[in-house]
Each structure stands twice: as C-alpha cells, then as structure tokens.
mmCIF file of C-alpha atoms in Angstrom:
data_model
loop_
_atom_site.group_PDB
_atom_site.id
_atom_site.type_symbol
_atom_site.label_atom_id
_atom_site.label_comp_id
_atom_site.label_asym_id
_atom_site.label_seq_id
_atom_site.Cartn_x
_atom_site.Cartn_y
_atom_site.Cartn_z
ATOM 1 C CA MET A 14 2.166 17.869 80.225
ATOM 2 C CA ASP A 15 0.278 14.579 79.830
ATOM 3 C CA ARG A 16 -1.559 15.085 83.120
ATOM 4 C CA TRP A 17 -2.556 18.600 82.048
ATOM 5 C CA ILE A 18 -3.771 17.357 78.659
ATOM 6 C CA ALA A 19 -5.905 14.653 80.261
ATOM 7 C CA ALA A 20 -7.394 17.115 82.752
ATOM 8 C CA GLU A 21 -7.963 20.094 80.464
ATOM 9 C CA HIS A 22 -8.674 18.328 77.158
ATOM 10 C CA GLY A 23 -10.287 15.171 78.520
ATOM 11 C CA ALA A 24 -13.861 16.294 77.856
ATOM 12 C CA ALA A 25 -13.063 17.153 74.235
ATOM 13 C CA LEU A 26 -11.267 13.841 73.812
ATOM 14 C CA ARG A 27 -14.299 11.969 75.138
ATOM 15 C CA ARG A 28 -16.466 13.730 72.550
ATOM 16 C CA ALA A 29 -14.062 13.077 69.668
ATOM 17 C CA ALA A 30 -15.361 10.853 66.902
ATOM 18 C CA ASP A 31 -11.817 9.563 66.317
ATOM 19 C CA PRO A 32 -9.787 9.709 69.567
ATOM 20 C CA VAL A 33 -6.353 9.605 67.941
ATOM 21 C CA ALA A 34 -3.426 11.598 69.325
ATOM 22 C CA VAL A 35 -0.038 12.283 67.767
ATOM 23 C CA ASP A 36 3.261 12.384 69.632
ATOM 24 C CA LEU A 37 5.188 14.430 67.092
ATOM 25 C CA GLY A 38 8.968 14.091 67.273
ATOM 26 C CA TYR A 39 9.045 11.590 70.141
ATOM 27 C CA GLY A 40 12.827 11.301 69.950
ATOM 28 C CA ALA A 41 15.389 8.548 70.147
ATOM 29 C CA ALA A 42 13.193 6.295 72.309
ATOM 30 C CA PRO A 43 9.408 5.743 72.192
ATOM 31 C CA TRP A 44 8.703 6.168 75.906
ATOM 32 C CA THR A 45 6.833 9.458 75.621
ATOM 33 C CA ALA A 46 4.353 7.933 73.158
ATOM 34 C CA VAL A 47 3.874 4.898 75.394
ATOM 35 C CA GLU A 48 3.261 7.144 78.407
ATOM 36 C CA LEU A 49 0.887 9.410 76.481
ATOM 37 C CA LEU A 50 -1.268 6.441 75.505
ATOM 38 C CA GLY A 51 -1.511 5.315 79.133
ATOM 39 C CA ARG A 52 -2.476 8.785 80.313
ATOM 40 C CA LEU A 53 -5.102 9.392 77.600
ATOM 41 C CA ARG A 54 -6.732 6.040 78.234
ATOM 42 C CA THR A 55 -7.581 7.165 81.746
ATOM 43 C CA VAL A 56 -10.108 9.555 80.132
ATOM 44 C CA ARG A 57 -10.866 7.744 76.858
ATOM 45 C CA PRO A 58 -10.277 3.953 77.026
ATOM 46 C CA ASP A 59 -10.231 3.586 73.230
ATOM 47 C CA ALA A 60 -7.731 6.421 72.662
ATOM 48 C CA ARG A 61 -4.959 5.732 70.182
ATOM 49 C CA VAL A 62 -1.523 7.286 69.821
ATOM 50 C CA VAL A 63 0.632 7.603 66.717
ATOM 51 C CA GLY A 64 4.278 8.450 67.290
ATOM 52 C CA ILE A 65 5.757 10.334 64.333
ATOM 53 C CA GLU A 66 9.470 10.873 63.719
ATOM 54 C CA ILE A 67 11.403 12.432 60.844
ATOM 55 C CA ASP A 68 14.288 9.977 61.360
ATOM 56 C CA PRO A 69 13.454 6.578 59.798
ATOM 57 C CA ALA A 70 15.925 4.816 62.096
ATOM 58 C CA ARG A 71 14.010 6.032 65.145
ATOM 59 C CA VAL A 72 10.776 4.732 63.673
ATOM 60 C CA GLU A 73 12.295 1.306 63.091
ATOM 61 C CA ALA A 74 13.692 1.253 66.628
ATOM 62 C CA ALA A 75 10.210 1.960 67.992
ATOM 63 C CA ARG A 76 8.425 -0.754 65.983
ATOM 64 C CA PRO A 77 8.885 -3.478 68.654
ATOM 65 C CA TYR A 78 6.826 -1.350 71.050
ATOM 66 C CA GLU A 79 3.792 -1.156 68.792
ATOM 67 C CA ARG A 80 0.599 -2.692 70.104
ATOM 68 C CA ALA A 81 -3.140 -2.192 69.782
ATOM 69 C CA GLY A 82 -3.676 1.545 69.841
ATOM 70 C CA LEU A 83 -0.004 2.493 69.406
ATOM 71 C CA ASP A 84 1.693 2.963 66.037
ATOM 72 C CA PHE A 85 4.929 4.584 64.877
ATOM 73 C CA LEU A 86 5.245 6.284 61.502
ATOM 74 C CA HIS A 87 7.841 8.201 59.517
ATOM 75 C CA GLY A 88 6.866 11.815 58.878
ATOM 76 C CA GLY A 89 6.977 15.424 59.977
ATOM 77 C CA PHE A 90 4.709 18.458 60.085
ATOM 78 C CA GLU A 91 2.382 16.935 57.483
ATOM 79 C CA VAL A 92 1.321 14.561 60.314
ATOM 80 C CA PRO A 93 0.592 11.364 58.370
ATOM 81 C CA LEU A 94 -1.923 9.042 60.031
ATOM 82 C CA PRO A 95 -2.765 5.417 59.292
ATOM 83 C CA GLY A 96 -6.154 4.499 57.893
ATOM 84 C CA GLN A 97 -8.559 6.584 55.881
ATOM 85 C CA ARG A 98 -7.437 9.570 53.837
ATOM 86 C CA LYS A 99 -7.571 13.005 55.467
ATOM 87 C CA ARG A 100 -7.858 11.516 58.937
ATOM 88 C CA ALA A 101 -7.399 14.299 61.510
ATOM 89 C CA PRO A 102 -6.020 13.945 65.061
ATOM 90 C CA ALA A 103 -7.875 15.107 68.164
ATOM 91 C CA LEU A 104 -4.514 16.008 69.720
ATOM 92 C CA ILE A 105 -0.998 16.793 68.547
ATOM 93 C CA ARG A 106 1.695 16.987 71.192
ATOM 94 C CA ALA A 107 5.080 18.379 70.129
ATOM 95 C CA ALA A 108 7.601 18.573 72.966
ATOM 96 C CA ASN A 109 11.118 19.886 72.282
ATOM 97 C CA VAL A 110 10.452 19.822 68.532
ATOM 98 C CA LEU A 111 10.791 23.508 67.587
ATOM 99 C CA ARG A 112 13.922 24.171 69.635
ATOM 100 C CA GLN A 113 16.165 23.888 66.580
ATOM 101 C CA TYR A 114 13.995 26.177 64.437
ATOM 102 C CA ASP A 115 14.212 29.949 64.126
ATOM 103 C CA GLU A 116 11.649 32.050 65.949
ATOM 104 C CA ASP A 117 10.287 33.449 62.693
ATOM 105 C CA GLU A 118 9.409 29.909 61.570
ATOM 106 C CA VAL A 119 7.159 29.166 64.546
ATOM 107 C CA ALA A 120 3.958 30.823 63.291
ATOM 108 C CA ALA A 121 3.985 28.867 60.032
ATOM 109 C CA VAL A 122 4.578 25.575 61.846
ATOM 110 C CA TRP A 123 1.777 26.308 64.308
ATOM 111 C CA GLN A 124 -0.600 27.140 61.470
ATOM 112 C CA ARG A 125 0.317 24.004 59.572
ATOM 113 C CA LEU A 126 -0.184 21.748 62.587
ATOM 114 C CA CYS A 127 -3.405 23.437 63.679
ATOM 115 C CA ALA A 128 -4.772 22.969 60.169
ATOM 116 C CA ARG A 129 -4.354 19.207 60.650
ATOM 117 C CA LEU A 130 -6.506 19.100 63.808
ATOM 118 C CA ALA A 131 -9.983 17.650 63.912
ATOM 119 C CA PRO A 132 -12.797 20.001 64.999
ATOM 120 C CA GLY A 133 -12.302 20.645 68.705
ATOM 121 C CA GLY A 134 -8.703 19.410 68.475
ATOM 122 C CA LEU A 135 -5.708 20.669 70.438
ATOM 123 C CA LEU A 136 -2.040 21.305 69.669
ATOM 124 C CA VAL A 137 0.316 21.383 72.651
ATOM 125 C CA GLU A 138 3.815 22.646 71.814
ATOM 126 C CA GLY A 139 6.544 23.356 74.334
ATOM 127 C CA THR A 140 9.893 22.616 75.896
ATOM 128 C CA CYS A 141 10.957 20.665 78.959
ATOM 129 C CA ASP A 142 14.143 19.624 80.676
ATOM 130 C CA GLU A 143 15.561 16.136 80.272
ATOM 131 C CA ILE A 144 13.428 14.468 82.951
ATOM 132 C CA GLY A 145 10.355 16.673 82.862
ATOM 133 C CA ARG A 146 10.909 18.677 86.054
ATOM 134 C CA ARG A 147 10.446 22.032 84.320
ATOM 135 C CA HIS A 148 8.225 22.624 81.368
ATOM 136 C CA VAL A 149 6.489 25.466 79.521
ATOM 137 C CA TRP A 150 3.990 24.862 76.735
ATOM 138 C CA VAL A 151 1.541 26.685 74.490
ATOM 139 C CA ALA A 152 -1.913 25.228 73.848
ATOM 140 C CA LEU A 153 -3.456 26.016 70.472
ATOM 141 C CA GLY A 154 -6.762 25.289 68.775
ATOM 142 C CA PRO A 155 -7.595 25.520 65.073
ATOM 143 C CA GLU A 156 -7.999 29.292 65.568
ATOM 144 C CA GLY A 157 -4.487 29.738 67.003
ATOM 145 C CA PRO A 158 -2.737 29.975 70.392
ATOM 146 C CA ARG A 159 -4.877 30.048 73.512
ATOM 147 C CA THR A 160 -2.785 29.686 76.644
ATOM 148 C CA VAL A 161 0.727 29.292 78.048
ATOM 149 C CA THR A 162 1.303 26.874 80.944
ATOM 150 C CA PHE A 163 4.292 26.912 83.304
ATOM 151 C CA ALA A 164 4.858 23.679 85.210
ATOM 152 C CA ALA A 165 7.519 22.561 87.667
ATOM 153 C CA ARG A 166 8.368 19.908 90.192
ATOM 154 C CA LEU A 167 8.179 22.357 93.036
ATOM 155 C CA SER A 168 10.734 20.648 95.250
ATOM 156 C CA THR A 169 13.407 21.484 92.659
ATOM 157 C CA LEU A 170 12.394 25.108 92.033
ATOM 158 C CA ASP A 171 14.397 28.024 93.452
ATOM 159 C CA THR A 172 12.429 30.806 91.731
ATOM 160 C CA PRO A 173 9.667 30.782 89.083
ATOM 161 C CA SER A 174 11.973 32.558 86.634
ATOM 162 C CA ASP A 175 14.059 29.365 86.565
ATOM 163 C CA LEU A 176 11.433 28.241 84.055
ATOM 164 C CA ALA A 177 12.677 30.864 81.594
ATOM 165 C CA GLU A 178 15.261 28.455 80.206
ATOM 166 C CA ARG A 179 12.393 26.143 79.151
ATOM 167 C CA LEU A 180 10.268 28.723 77.392
ATOM 168 C CA PRO A 181 9.083 27.494 73.974
ATOM 169 C CA LYS A 182 10.732 28.900 70.877
ATOM 170 C CA ALA A 183 8.027 31.536 70.418
ATOM 171 C CA LEU A 184 8.935 33.083 73.795
ATOM 172 C CA ILE A 185 12.466 32.111 74.808
ATOM 173 C CA HIS A 186 14.172 35.014 73.025
ATOM 174 C CA ARG A 187 11.567 37.432 74.392
ATOM 175 C CA ASN A 188 12.563 37.196 78.043
ATOM 176 C CA VAL A 189 13.980 40.727 77.957
ATOM 177 C CA PRO A 190 12.770 44.038 79.440
ATOM 178 C CA GLY A 191 9.808 45.436 77.561
ATOM 179 C CA GLU A 192 8.400 42.055 76.573
ATOM 180 C CA PRO A 193 5.299 40.639 78.311
ATOM 181 C CA VAL A 194 6.844 37.301 79.272
ATOM 182 C CA HIS A 195 9.719 39.089 81.028
ATOM 183 C CA ALA A 196 7.242 41.190 83.008
ATOM 184 C CA PHE A 197 5.261 38.085 83.931
ATOM 185 C CA LEU A 198 8.294 36.197 85.249
ATOM 186 C CA ARG A 199 9.470 39.312 87.117
ATOM 187 C CA ASP A 200 6.097 39.595 88.856
ATOM 188 C CA PHE A 201 6.039 35.872 89.552
ATOM 189 C CA ASP A 202 9.425 36.068 91.275
ATOM 190 C CA ARG A 203 8.203 38.977 93.393
ATOM 191 C CA ALA A 204 5.076 37.065 94.420
ATOM 192 C CA TRP A 205 7.216 34.010 95.195
ATOM 193 C CA ALA A 206 9.500 36.080 97.412
ATOM 194 C CA THR A 207 6.518 37.604 99.239
ATOM 195 C CA ALA A 208 5.142 34.105 99.879
ATOM 196 C CA ALA A 209 8.453 32.901 101.342
ATOM 197 C CA PRO A 210 7.073 32.504 104.908
ATOM 198 C CA LEU A 211 4.684 29.845 103.608
ATOM 199 C CA GLY A 212 7.685 27.812 102.509
ATOM 200 C CA ALA A 213 7.734 26.412 106.035
ATOM 201 C CA LEU A 214 4.503 24.612 105.110
ATOM 202 C CA GLY A 215 5.972 23.284 101.882
ATOM 203 C CA ALA A 216 6.735 24.450 98.358
ATOM 204 C CA ARG A 217 3.194 23.695 97.230
ATOM 205 C CA GLN A 218 1.673 26.137 99.699
ATOM 206 C CA ARG A 219 4.177 28.805 98.705
ATOM 207 C CA TRP A 220 3.459 28.247 95.019
ATOM 208 C CA ARG A 221 -0.317 28.490 95.492
ATOM 209 C CA ALA A 222 0.019 31.748 97.448
ATOM 210 C CA ALA A 223 2.315 33.225 94.793
ATOM 211 C CA VAL A 224 -0.073 32.239 92.013
ATOM 212 C CA GLN A 225 -3.008 33.731 93.889
ATOM 213 C CA ALA A 226 -1.147 37.026 94.169
ATOM 214 C CA LEU A 227 -0.183 36.858 90.505
ATOM 215 C CA ALA A 228 -3.842 36.528 89.521
ATOM 216 C CA THR A 229 -4.434 40.114 90.682
ATOM 217 C CA ASP A 230 -2.637 41.515 87.622
ATOM 218 C CA TRP A 231 -2.431 38.660 85.116
ATOM 219 C CA PRO A 232 -5.232 36.761 83.314
ATOM 220 C CA LEU A 233 -4.757 33.296 84.730
ATOM 221 C CA THR A 234 -7.084 30.628 83.400
ATOM 222 C CA GLY A 235 -7.845 26.932 83.632
ATOM 223 C CA ASP A 236 -8.906 24.822 86.591
ATOM 224 C CA PRO A 237 -7.446 26.415 89.766
ATOM 225 C CA ARG A 238 -7.023 22.926 91.221
ATOM 226 C CA ARG A 239 -4.246 22.314 88.705
ATOM 227 C CA ARG A 240 -2.108 24.814 90.602
ATOM 228 C CA ARG A 241 -1.598 22.230 93.313
ATOM 229 C CA GLN A 242 0.332 20.243 90.722
ATOM 230 C CA GLY A 243 2.864 23.054 90.289
ATOM 231 C CA GLU A 244 1.140 24.529 87.244
ATOM 232 C CA VAL A 245 -0.080 27.971 86.269
ATOM 233 C CA THR A 246 -1.811 28.782 82.989
ATOM 234 C CA VAL A 247 -1.991 32.266 81.452
ATOM 235 C CA ARG A 248 -3.963 33.505 78.484
ATOM 236 C CA TRP A 249 -1.743 33.694 75.398
ATOM 237 C CA GLU A 250 -2.736 37.280 74.655
ATOM 238 C CA ALA A 251 -1.056 38.398 77.890
ATOM 239 C CA LEU A 252 2.345 36.941 76.965
ATOM 240 C CA ALA A 253 2.368 37.169 73.170
ATOM 241 C CA PRO A 254 5.618 38.677 71.855
ATOM 242 C CA ARG A 255 5.548 42.217 70.572
ATOM 243 C CA GLY A 256 6.086 42.692 66.841
ATOM 244 C CA SER A 257 6.129 38.968 66.087
ATOM 245 C CA GLY A 258 4.378 36.791 63.552
ATOM 246 C CA VAL A 259 3.190 34.457 66.291
ATOM 247 C CA ARG A 260 1.250 37.336 67.816
ATOM 248 C CA SER A 261 -0.730 37.865 64.622
ATOM 249 C CA ALA A 262 -2.093 34.341 64.893
ATOM 250 C CA VAL A 263 -4.367 35.585 67.677
ATOM 251 C CA ARG A 264 -7.764 36.834 66.625
ATOM 252 C CA GLY A 265 -9.571 39.666 68.341
ATOM 253 C CA PRO A 266 -8.331 42.319 70.786
ATOM 254 C CA VAL A 267 -4.980 41.751 72.458
ATOM 255 C CA GLY A 268 -3.744 42.861 75.868
ATOM 256 C CA ASN A 269 -0.383 41.987 77.362
ATOM 257 C CA GLY A 270 -0.269 42.931 81.026
ATOM 258 C CA VAL A 271 3.085 44.737 80.738
ATOM 259 C CA ARG A 272 3.404 47.450 83.349
#
C-alpha cells in the first residue's frame, strides 16, 4: 500500500503546501506509521506523518518513537492534527480500521474522512492480512471513491479470488453472484487459469498475462508498470455494490462490468 501511495500520489504530495499524512488507527504498535514516513520521504523529503489512535494507551506506547516529522495523537474520524486550526492532511491512510463497522456505516465514514482532506488529498482505506501479503484498498478523493486496488505477494497466491477475504468492508459482503466484485474475481480467476502455462516463467509473468486479458472487459487504470508489483487497479464505478449507500458517493454515470 505504501509503495502504491508513493508511486500514484507522489506528484500530488510534492505539490502539497503542507505534506502531512495521517496513519489512522495504526494499531497496537507504531510500525506502520514509522514505515509510512520512510516511504513518503522518498518522494517528499519534508513529509510528516501523524499516527492517530482511539485507544489512549496505544498513543502513550507509541510516544517513545516520536521524532522530527512523526507524531502520535489520540483521536478518531475527526482526524485531529497538531499545529494551526483546521489543518488538513494531504493523505489519510486507514488500513484494517473499518473491519469492525457495519457496511451501512462505510459511506458516512468515507464522507467524513474525505471532508478532512486538503485540496488534491487522498484517502486510502482497505484491508490486509497480518503481514501484508494480500491487500485490497479503495482510493478516494474529496469527491468520493475513485479506484479499487488488489495487491498480493505473488509467490503466495493460488488464485486471484484468494484476495476476496481481504476485500474492504464496502465490498466484502458483496462477493456473491450478481454483484460486480464477484464477477470481477470470477473473470480474474479464469484469466489466471488461462495464463497457467506462463507460470513456468514465474508468478509475475502469469499475473501480468492474466491482468492483460482482464483489461479486455474491465476498466483497469493506473500505471501499468505497477502490475509487475502484483497489483491491479480498477475504476470504482466498475465494482461499486448494487443498491448501496457507498455507490451513491460516486458522481456521474456508473457502469459495473457485470456480464
């Protein structure tokens, strides 16, 4: 996720007047905030990260790791930031935060977090496994959701649909027949099976061939070079759940690719 953010959002971060990022709900240990700072500083050397946790004990435990450009604060979806009033982050990253919420709460949380972004800011919200081998996230701007990215350590992947268990809250209950995300994963598995002969050249070659085939019917987006990293990004409109509040956050015409 951090590599993707640096690659896809790096230009916007370089333009930001205040290059502050938030690691929202960093968890029991502060490592994700520490790692995010290191990654963002490869594209913006003066980037700063604020780790925010709802549990005061976790904030206190993280204090010893504070340094120039890295702070830890108590808070939640209001996204408090140090310094001047109404300061707005260029990035909010929320990994594994909405898992305990109901699906019908997602749209309101997204809207609240997006409202906190600076102009040109980005919200990245998703779910990963315990050591980051499988991950699916939604990228949102102030106008709402834009894309969904599926990412995997390819050497550990049996089929692309293995990523279904890491779908973010907005999509995880929608992996059923008739829903766009189910159709997408079904087609991805078929493309993966067709590309099986390329597995002799490595999982990366098989993945790239499967993604190329998938692009025939699905609106893939982003830098194609990212696919070498075991990533594929799809326009949100193609996967948005049917009859859901999170779908209404999208402006303009909507298509879903379900066949």
